[in-house]
GROMACS .gro file of C-alpha atoms in nm:
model
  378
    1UNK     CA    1   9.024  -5.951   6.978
    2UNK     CA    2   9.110  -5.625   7.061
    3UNK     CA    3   9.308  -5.364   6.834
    4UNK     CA    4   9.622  -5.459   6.893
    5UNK     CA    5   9.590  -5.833   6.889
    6UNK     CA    6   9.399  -5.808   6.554
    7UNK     CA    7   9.655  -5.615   6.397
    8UNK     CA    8   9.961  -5.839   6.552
    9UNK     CA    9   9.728  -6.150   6.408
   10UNK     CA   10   9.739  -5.975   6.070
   11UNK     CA   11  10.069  -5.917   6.046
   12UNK     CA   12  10.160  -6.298   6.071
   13UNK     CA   13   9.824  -6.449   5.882
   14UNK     CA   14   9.992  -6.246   5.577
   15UNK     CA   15  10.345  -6.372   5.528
   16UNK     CA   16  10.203  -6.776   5.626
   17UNK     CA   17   9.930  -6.704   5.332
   18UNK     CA   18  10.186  -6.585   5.094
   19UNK     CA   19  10.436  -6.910   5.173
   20UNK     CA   20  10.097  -7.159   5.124
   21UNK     CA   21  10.037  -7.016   4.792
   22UNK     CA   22  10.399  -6.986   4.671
   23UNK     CA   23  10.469  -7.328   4.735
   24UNK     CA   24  10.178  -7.480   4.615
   25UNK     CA   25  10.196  -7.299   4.287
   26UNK     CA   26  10.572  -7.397   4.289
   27UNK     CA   27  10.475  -7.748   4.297
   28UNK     CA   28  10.173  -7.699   3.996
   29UNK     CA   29  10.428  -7.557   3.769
   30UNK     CA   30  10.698  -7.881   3.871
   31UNK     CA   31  10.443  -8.140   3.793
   32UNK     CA   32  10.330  -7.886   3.473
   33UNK     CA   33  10.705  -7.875   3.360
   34UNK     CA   34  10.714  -8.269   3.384
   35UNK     CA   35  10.435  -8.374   3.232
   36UNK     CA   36  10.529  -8.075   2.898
   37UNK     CA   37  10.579  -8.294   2.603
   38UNK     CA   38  10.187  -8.416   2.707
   39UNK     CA   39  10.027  -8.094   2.797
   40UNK     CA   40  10.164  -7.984   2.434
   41UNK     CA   41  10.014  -8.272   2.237
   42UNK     CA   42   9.693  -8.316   2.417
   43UNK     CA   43   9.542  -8.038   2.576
   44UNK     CA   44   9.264  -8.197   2.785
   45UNK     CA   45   9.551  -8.414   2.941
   46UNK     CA   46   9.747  -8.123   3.040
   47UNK     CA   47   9.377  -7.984   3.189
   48UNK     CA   48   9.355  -8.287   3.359
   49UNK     CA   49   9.715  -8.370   3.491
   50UNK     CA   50   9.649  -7.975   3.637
   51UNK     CA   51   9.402  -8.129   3.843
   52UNK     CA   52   9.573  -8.397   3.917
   53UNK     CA   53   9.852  -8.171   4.062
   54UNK     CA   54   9.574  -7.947   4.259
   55UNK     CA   55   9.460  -8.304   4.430
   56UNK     CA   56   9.786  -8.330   4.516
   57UNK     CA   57   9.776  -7.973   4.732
   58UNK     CA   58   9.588  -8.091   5.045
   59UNK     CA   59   9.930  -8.352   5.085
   60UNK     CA   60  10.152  -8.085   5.035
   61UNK     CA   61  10.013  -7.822   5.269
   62UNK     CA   62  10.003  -8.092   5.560
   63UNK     CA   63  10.352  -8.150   5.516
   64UNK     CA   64  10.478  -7.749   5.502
   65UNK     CA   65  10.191  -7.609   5.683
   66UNK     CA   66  10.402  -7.631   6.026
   67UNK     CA   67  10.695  -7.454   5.891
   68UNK     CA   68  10.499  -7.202   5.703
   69UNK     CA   69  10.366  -7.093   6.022
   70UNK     CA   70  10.696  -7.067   6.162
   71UNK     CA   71  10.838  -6.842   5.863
   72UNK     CA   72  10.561  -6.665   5.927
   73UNK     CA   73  10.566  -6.602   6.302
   74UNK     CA   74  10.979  -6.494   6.273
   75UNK     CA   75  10.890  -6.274   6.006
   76UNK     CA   76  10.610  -6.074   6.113
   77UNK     CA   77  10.762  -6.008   6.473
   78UNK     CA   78  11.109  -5.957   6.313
   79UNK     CA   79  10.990  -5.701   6.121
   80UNK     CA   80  10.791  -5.562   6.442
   81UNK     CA   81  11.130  -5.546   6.582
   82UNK     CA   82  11.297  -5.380   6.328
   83UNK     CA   83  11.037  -5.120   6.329
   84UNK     CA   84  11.023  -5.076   6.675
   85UNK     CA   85  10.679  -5.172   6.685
   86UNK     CA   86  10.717  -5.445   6.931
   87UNK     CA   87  10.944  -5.177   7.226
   88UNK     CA   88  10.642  -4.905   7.142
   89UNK     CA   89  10.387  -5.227   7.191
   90UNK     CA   90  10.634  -5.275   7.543
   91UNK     CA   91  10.626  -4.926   7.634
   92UNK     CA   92  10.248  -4.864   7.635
   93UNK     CA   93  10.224  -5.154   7.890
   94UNK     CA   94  10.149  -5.469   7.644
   95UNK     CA   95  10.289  -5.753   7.777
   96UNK     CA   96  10.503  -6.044   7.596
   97UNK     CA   97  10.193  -6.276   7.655
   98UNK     CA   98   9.967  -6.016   7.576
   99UNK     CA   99  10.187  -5.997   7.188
  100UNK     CA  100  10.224  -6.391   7.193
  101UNK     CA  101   9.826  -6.399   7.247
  102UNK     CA  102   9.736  -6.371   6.921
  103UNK     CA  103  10.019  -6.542   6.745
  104UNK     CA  104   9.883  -6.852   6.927
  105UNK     CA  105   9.535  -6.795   6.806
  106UNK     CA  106   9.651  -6.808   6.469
  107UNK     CA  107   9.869  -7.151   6.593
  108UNK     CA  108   9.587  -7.288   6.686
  109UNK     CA  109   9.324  -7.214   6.371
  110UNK     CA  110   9.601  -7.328   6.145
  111UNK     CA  111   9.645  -7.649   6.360
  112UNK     CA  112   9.228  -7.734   6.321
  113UNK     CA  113   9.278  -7.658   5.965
  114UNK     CA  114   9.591  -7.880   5.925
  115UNK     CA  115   9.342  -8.126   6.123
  116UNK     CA  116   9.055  -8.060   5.903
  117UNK     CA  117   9.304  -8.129   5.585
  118UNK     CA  118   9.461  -8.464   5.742
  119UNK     CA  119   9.113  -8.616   5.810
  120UNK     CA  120   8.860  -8.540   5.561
  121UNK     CA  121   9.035  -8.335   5.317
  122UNK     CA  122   9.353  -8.530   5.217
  123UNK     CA  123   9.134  -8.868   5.140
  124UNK     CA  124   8.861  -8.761   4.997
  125UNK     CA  125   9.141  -8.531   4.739
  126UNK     CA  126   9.357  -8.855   4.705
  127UNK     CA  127   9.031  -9.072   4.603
  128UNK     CA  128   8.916  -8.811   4.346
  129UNK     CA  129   9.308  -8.798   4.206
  130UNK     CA  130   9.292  -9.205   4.127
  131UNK     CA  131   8.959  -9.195   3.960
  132UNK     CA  132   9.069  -8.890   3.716
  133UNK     CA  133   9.456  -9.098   3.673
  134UNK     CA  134   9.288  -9.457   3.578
  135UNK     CA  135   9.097  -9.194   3.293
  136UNK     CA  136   9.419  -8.982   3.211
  137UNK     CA  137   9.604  -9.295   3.101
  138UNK     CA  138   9.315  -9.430   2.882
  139UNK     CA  139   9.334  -9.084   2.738
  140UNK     CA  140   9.697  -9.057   2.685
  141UNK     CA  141   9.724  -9.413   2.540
  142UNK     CA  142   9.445  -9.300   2.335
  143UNK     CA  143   9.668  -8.986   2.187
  144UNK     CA  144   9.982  -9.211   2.098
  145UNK     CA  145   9.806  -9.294   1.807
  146UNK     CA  146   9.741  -9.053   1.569
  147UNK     CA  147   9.502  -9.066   1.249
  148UNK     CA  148   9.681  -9.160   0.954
  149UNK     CA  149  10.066  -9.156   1.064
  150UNK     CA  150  10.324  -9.408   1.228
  151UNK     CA  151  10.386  -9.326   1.612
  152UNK     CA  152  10.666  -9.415   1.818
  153UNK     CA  153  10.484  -9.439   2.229
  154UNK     CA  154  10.856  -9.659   2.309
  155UNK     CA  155  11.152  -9.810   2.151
  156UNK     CA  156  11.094 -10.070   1.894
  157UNK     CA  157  10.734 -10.035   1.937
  158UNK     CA  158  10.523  -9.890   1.611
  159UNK     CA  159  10.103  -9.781   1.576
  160UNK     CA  160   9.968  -9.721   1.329
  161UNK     CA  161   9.537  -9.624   1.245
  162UNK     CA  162   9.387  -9.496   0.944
  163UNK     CA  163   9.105  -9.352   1.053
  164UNK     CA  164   8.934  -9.260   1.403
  165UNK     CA  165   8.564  -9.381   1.437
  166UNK     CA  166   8.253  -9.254   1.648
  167UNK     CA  167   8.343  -9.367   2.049
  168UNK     CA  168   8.719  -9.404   2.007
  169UNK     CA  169   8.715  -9.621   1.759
  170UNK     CA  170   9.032  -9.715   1.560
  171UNK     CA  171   8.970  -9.847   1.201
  172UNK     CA  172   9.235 -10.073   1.015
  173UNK     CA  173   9.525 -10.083   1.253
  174UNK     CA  174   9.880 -10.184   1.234
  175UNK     CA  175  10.102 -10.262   1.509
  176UNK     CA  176  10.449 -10.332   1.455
  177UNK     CA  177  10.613 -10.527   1.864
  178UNK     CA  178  11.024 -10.515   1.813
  179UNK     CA  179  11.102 -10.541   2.265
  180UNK     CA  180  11.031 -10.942   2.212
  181UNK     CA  181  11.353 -11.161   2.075
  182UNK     CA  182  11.148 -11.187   1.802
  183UNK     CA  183  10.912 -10.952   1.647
  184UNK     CA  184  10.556 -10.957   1.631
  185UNK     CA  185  10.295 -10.781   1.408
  186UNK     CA  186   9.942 -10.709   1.459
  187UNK     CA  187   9.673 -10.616   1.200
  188UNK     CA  188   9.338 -10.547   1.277
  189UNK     CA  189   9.013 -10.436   1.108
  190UNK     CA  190   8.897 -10.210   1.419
  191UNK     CA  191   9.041 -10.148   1.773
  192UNK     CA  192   8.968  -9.912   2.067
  193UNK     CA  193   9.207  -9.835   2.347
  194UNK     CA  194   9.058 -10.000   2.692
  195UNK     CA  195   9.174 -10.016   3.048
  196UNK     CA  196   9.153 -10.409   3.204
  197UNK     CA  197   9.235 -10.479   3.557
  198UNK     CA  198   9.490 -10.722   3.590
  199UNK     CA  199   9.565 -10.814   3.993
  200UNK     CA  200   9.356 -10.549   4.094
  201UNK     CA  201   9.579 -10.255   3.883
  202UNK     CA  202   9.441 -10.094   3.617
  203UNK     CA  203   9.637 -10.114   3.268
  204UNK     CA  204   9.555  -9.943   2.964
  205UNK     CA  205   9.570 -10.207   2.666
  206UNK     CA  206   9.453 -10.218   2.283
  207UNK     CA  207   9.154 -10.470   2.203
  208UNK     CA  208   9.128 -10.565   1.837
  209UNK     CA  209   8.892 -10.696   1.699
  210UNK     CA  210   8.943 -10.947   1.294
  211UNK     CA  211   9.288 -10.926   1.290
  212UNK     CA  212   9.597 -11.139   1.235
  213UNK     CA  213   9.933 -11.226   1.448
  214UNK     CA  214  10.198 -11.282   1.249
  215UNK     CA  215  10.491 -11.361   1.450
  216UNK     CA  216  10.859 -11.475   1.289
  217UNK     CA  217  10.965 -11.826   1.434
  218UNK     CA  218  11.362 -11.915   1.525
  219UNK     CA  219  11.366 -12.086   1.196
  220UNK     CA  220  11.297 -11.761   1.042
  221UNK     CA  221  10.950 -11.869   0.880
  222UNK     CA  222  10.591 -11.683   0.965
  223UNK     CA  223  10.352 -11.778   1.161
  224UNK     CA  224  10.017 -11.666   1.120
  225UNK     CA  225   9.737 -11.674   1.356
  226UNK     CA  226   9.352 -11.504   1.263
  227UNK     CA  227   9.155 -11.393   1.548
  228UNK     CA  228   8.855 -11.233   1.643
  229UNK     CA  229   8.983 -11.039   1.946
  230UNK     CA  230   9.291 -10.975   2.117
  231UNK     CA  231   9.394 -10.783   2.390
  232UNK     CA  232   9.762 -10.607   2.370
  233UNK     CA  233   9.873 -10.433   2.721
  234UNK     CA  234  10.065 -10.106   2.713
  235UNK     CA  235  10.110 -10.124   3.109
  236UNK     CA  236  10.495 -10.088   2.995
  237UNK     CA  237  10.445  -9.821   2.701
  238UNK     CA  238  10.279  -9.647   3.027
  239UNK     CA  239  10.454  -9.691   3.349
  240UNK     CA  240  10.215  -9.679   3.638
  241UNK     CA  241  10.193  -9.414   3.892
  242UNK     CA  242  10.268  -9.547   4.267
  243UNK     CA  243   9.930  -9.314   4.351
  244UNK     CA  244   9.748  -9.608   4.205
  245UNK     CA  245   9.785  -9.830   4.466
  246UNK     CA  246   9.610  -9.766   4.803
  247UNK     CA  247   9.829  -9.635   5.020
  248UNK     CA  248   9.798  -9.568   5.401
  249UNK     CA  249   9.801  -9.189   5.261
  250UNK     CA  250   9.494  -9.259   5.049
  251UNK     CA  251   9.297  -9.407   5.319
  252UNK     CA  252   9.064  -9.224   5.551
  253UNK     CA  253   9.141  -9.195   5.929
  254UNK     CA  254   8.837  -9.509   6.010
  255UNK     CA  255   9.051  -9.729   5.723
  256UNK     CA  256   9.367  -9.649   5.944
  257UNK     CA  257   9.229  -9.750   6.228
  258UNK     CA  258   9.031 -10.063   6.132
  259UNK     CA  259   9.180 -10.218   5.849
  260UNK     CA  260   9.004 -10.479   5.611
  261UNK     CA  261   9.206 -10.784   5.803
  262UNK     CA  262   9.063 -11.039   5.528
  263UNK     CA  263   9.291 -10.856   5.277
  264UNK     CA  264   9.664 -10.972   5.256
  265UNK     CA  265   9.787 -10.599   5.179
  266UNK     CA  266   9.654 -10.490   5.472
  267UNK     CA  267   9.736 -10.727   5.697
  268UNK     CA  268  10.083 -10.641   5.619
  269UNK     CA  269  10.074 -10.306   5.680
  270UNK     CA  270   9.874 -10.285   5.992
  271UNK     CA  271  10.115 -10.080   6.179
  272UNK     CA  272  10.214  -9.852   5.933
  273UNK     CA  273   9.829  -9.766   5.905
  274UNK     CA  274   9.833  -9.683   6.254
  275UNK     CA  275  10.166  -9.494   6.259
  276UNK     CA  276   9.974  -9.278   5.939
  277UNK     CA  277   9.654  -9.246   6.169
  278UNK     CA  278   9.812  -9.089   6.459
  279UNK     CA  279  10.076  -8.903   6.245
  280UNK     CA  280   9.736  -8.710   6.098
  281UNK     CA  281   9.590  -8.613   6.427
  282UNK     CA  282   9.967  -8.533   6.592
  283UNK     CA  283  10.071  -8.364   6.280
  284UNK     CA  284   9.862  -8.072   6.413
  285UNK     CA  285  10.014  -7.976   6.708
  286UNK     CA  286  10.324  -7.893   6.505
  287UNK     CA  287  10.198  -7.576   6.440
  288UNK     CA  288  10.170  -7.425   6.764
  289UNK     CA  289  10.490  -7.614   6.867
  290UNK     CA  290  10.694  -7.433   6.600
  291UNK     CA  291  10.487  -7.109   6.667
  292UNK     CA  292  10.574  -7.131   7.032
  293UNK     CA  293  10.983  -7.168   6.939
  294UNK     CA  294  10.933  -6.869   6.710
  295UNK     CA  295  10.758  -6.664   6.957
  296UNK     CA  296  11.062  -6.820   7.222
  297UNK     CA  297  11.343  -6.710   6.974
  298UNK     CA  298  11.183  -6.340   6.905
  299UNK     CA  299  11.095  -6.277   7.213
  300UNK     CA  300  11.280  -6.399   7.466
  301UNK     CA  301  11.589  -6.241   7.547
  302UNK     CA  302  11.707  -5.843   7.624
  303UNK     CA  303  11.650  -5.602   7.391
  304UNK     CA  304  11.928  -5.627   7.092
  305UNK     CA  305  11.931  -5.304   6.842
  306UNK     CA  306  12.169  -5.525   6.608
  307UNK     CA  307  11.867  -5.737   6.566
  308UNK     CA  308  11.825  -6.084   6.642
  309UNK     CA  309  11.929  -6.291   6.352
  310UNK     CA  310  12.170  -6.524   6.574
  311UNK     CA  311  11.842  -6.596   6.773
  312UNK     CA  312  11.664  -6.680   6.471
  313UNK     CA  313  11.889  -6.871   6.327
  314UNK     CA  314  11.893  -7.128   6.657
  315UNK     CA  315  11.519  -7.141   6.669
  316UNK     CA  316  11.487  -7.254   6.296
  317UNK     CA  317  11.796  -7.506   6.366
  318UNK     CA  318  11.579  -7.610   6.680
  319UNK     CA  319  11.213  -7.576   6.461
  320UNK     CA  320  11.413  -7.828   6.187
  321UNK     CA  321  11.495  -8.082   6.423
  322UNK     CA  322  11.158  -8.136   6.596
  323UNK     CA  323  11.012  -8.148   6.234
  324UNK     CA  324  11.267  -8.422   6.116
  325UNK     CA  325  11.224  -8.598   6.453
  326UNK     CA  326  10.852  -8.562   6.406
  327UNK     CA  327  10.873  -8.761   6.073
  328UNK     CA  328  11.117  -9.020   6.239
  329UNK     CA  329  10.890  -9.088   6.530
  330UNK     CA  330  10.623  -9.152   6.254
  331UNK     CA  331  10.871  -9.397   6.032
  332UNK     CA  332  10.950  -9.553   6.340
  333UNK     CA  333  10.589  -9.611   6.472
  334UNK     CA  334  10.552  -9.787   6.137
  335UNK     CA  335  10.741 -10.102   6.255
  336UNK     CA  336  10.677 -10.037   6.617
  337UNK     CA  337  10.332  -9.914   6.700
  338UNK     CA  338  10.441  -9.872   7.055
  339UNK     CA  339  10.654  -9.584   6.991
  340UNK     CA  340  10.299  -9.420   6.818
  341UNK     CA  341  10.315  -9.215   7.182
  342UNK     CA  342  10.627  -9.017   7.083
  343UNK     CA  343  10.436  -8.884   6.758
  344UNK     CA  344  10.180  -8.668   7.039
  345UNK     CA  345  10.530  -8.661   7.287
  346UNK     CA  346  10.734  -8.422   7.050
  347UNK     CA  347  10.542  -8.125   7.015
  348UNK     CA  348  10.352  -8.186   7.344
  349UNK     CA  349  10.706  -8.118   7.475
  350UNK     CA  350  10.810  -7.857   7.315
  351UNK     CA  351  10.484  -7.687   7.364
  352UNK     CA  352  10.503  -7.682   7.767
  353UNK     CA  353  10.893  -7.615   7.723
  354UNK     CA  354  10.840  -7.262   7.519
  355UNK     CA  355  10.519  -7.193   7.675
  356UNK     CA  356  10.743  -7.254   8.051
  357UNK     CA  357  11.003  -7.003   7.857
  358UNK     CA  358  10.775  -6.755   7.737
  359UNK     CA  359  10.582  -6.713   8.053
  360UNK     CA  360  10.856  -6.596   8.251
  361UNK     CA  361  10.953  -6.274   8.360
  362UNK     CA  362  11.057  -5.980   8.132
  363UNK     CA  363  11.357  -5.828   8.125
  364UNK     CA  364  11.141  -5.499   8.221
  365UNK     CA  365  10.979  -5.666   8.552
  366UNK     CA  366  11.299  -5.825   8.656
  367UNK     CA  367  11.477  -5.477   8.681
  368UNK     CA  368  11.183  -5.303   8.855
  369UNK     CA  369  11.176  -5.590   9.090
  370UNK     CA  370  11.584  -5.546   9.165
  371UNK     CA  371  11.498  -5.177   9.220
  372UNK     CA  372  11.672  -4.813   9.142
  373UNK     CA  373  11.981  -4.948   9.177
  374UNK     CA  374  12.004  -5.165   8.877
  375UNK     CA  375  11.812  -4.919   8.693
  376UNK     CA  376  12.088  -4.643   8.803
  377UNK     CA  377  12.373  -4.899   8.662
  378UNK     CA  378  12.196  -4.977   8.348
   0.00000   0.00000   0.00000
């Protein structure tokens, strides 16, 4: 890469770093800002829901990773423009393939990393993020009760320890259940907060251990039952996350493609596996797709010294739709795995249409080629 290119390659790999990290920590400080009332009250939940939310990046980037690199593109050769960089870059003989050169080079690396993300990165991040949620919610279930004071997790719904123990441990509990027609109370010697998988979900639920059920009948009298453990679920105190359940975006690119046909889910949801497969590895070419209209919408065209924001504007309209019609070829694929072909068609298309565009003819050949006359009008 010669001076030139490396210094037009710079100018872009800037901006498109700059839009990566301001959205990403954008999104830390929305799932920060949601999850406030917890971070305040326990702080290793708000450490872990922070890594929770950094799991969460590798999805993120694939989605904005093709438009970043299209803000990025405009921007750097706008500014060229506007500087007169790119007419000096003209007049000492570079060519507009010779400038779009290494604007596709960065295309390209940012299309094996969006690769690289989609296929190993992305599952592995997604895996890691369940394991850390199924212990975040034991954890926060853990923190609605506090040592020696009544807590309110949800309406009508009262906790109540004395003391904390070695291991989690909670010592003469109380637990007052209004959400039932009629109300139940639970005592209990000792108790621990537990996760138990119930239809393959994990639920975080109190086990107690020599207690008592007292439970008010219609007729308004008591009845009491002694036992020597009970399980109480809190899967409503604590809603669970849809990340729990494994989704075609938690899956790795081999689950996509060869799903476990002996399980009901996935028989299902066979085609929207494959639409997810072949959205990762098409996803990719977005980025030189949308790097190619950029270059098309900068540089293509005569020479405007009242800039080129009209252009721009029709080449992010244009960069928008294939997007959007990227992520409808992919919904549609899901119940017809037929159509999978249009994920690869869209920015296959619009690859050989810019490219077609951007290797014609400048403006500067075209009047050399016409001769001294036009150049005597002009």
């Amino acid at each position: 890469m010669n001076t030139v290119s490396a210094y037009v390659f710079r100018q872009a790999l800037g901006p498109l770093l700059a839009i990566l990290g301001a959205l990403a920590a954008i999104a830390i400080l929305t799932q920060g800002l949601n999850q406030l009332d917890i971070i305040i009250t326990n702080r290793r939940a708000g450490l872990a829901f922070a890594w929770v939310t950094i799991l969460a990046l590798p999805q993120l980037i694939s989605l904005i990773l093709p438009m970043a690199v299209f803000i990025a593109v405009v921007y750097a050769l706008n500014r060229m423009h506007s500087e007169s960089e790119v007419a000096v870059l003209y007049g000492a003989g570079v060519s507009r393939q010779r400038l779009a050169r290494p604007i596709l080079q960065l295309a390209v690396l940012a299309a094996l990393a969006h690769l690289t993300v989609n296929v190993l990165i992305q599952p592995a991040s997604f895996k890691e993020r369940r394991e850390v949620l199924y212990e975040l919610r034991t954890d926060i279930a853990s923190s609605l009760i506090e040592e020696g004071s009544f807590t309110f997790p949800a309406d009508d719904l009262t906790l109540y320890a004395r003391e904390r123990g070695g291991g989690g441990e909670l010592r003469d509990m109380l637990i007052n259940d209004a959400r039932p027609e009629l109300p139940i109370t639970y005592t209990a010697r000792a108790g621990a907060i537990a996760t138990i998988t119930i239809d393959g979900q994990q639920i975080p639920a109190i086990v107690m251990r020599d207690g008592q059920v007292q439970r008010q009948a219609a007729d308004g009298a008591v009845d009491v039952l002694d036992f020597d453990r009970y399980v109480l679920q809190l899967g409503r105190v604590i809603e669970e996350p849809e990340t729990y359940y494994l989704k075609s975006s938690d899956r790795t690119l081999h689950e996509l493609l060869f799903p476990d046909l002996t399980a009901h889910y996935d028989q299902r949801n066979v085609d929207r596996f494959l639409a997810e497969a072949h959205a990762r590895l098409s996803a990719p070419l977005l980025n030189i797709a949308l790097a190619m209209i950029a270059l098309t919408g900068v540089l293509v065209g005569e020479f405007s010294r009242q800039g080129y924001s009209r252009r721009i504007m029709v080449a992010a309209g244009i960069a928008l739709v294939v997007r959007v019609a990227a992520l409808m070829g992919q919904a549609a694929a899901s119940d017809n795995p037929e159509l999978n072909a249009i994920q690869y068609a869209i920015p296959l298309g619009v690859i050989v249409i810019a490219g077609l565009m951007l290797g014609g003819r400048s403006a500067r050949k075209r009047r050399h080629s016409l001769g001294p006359s036009l150049l005597a009008e002009a």
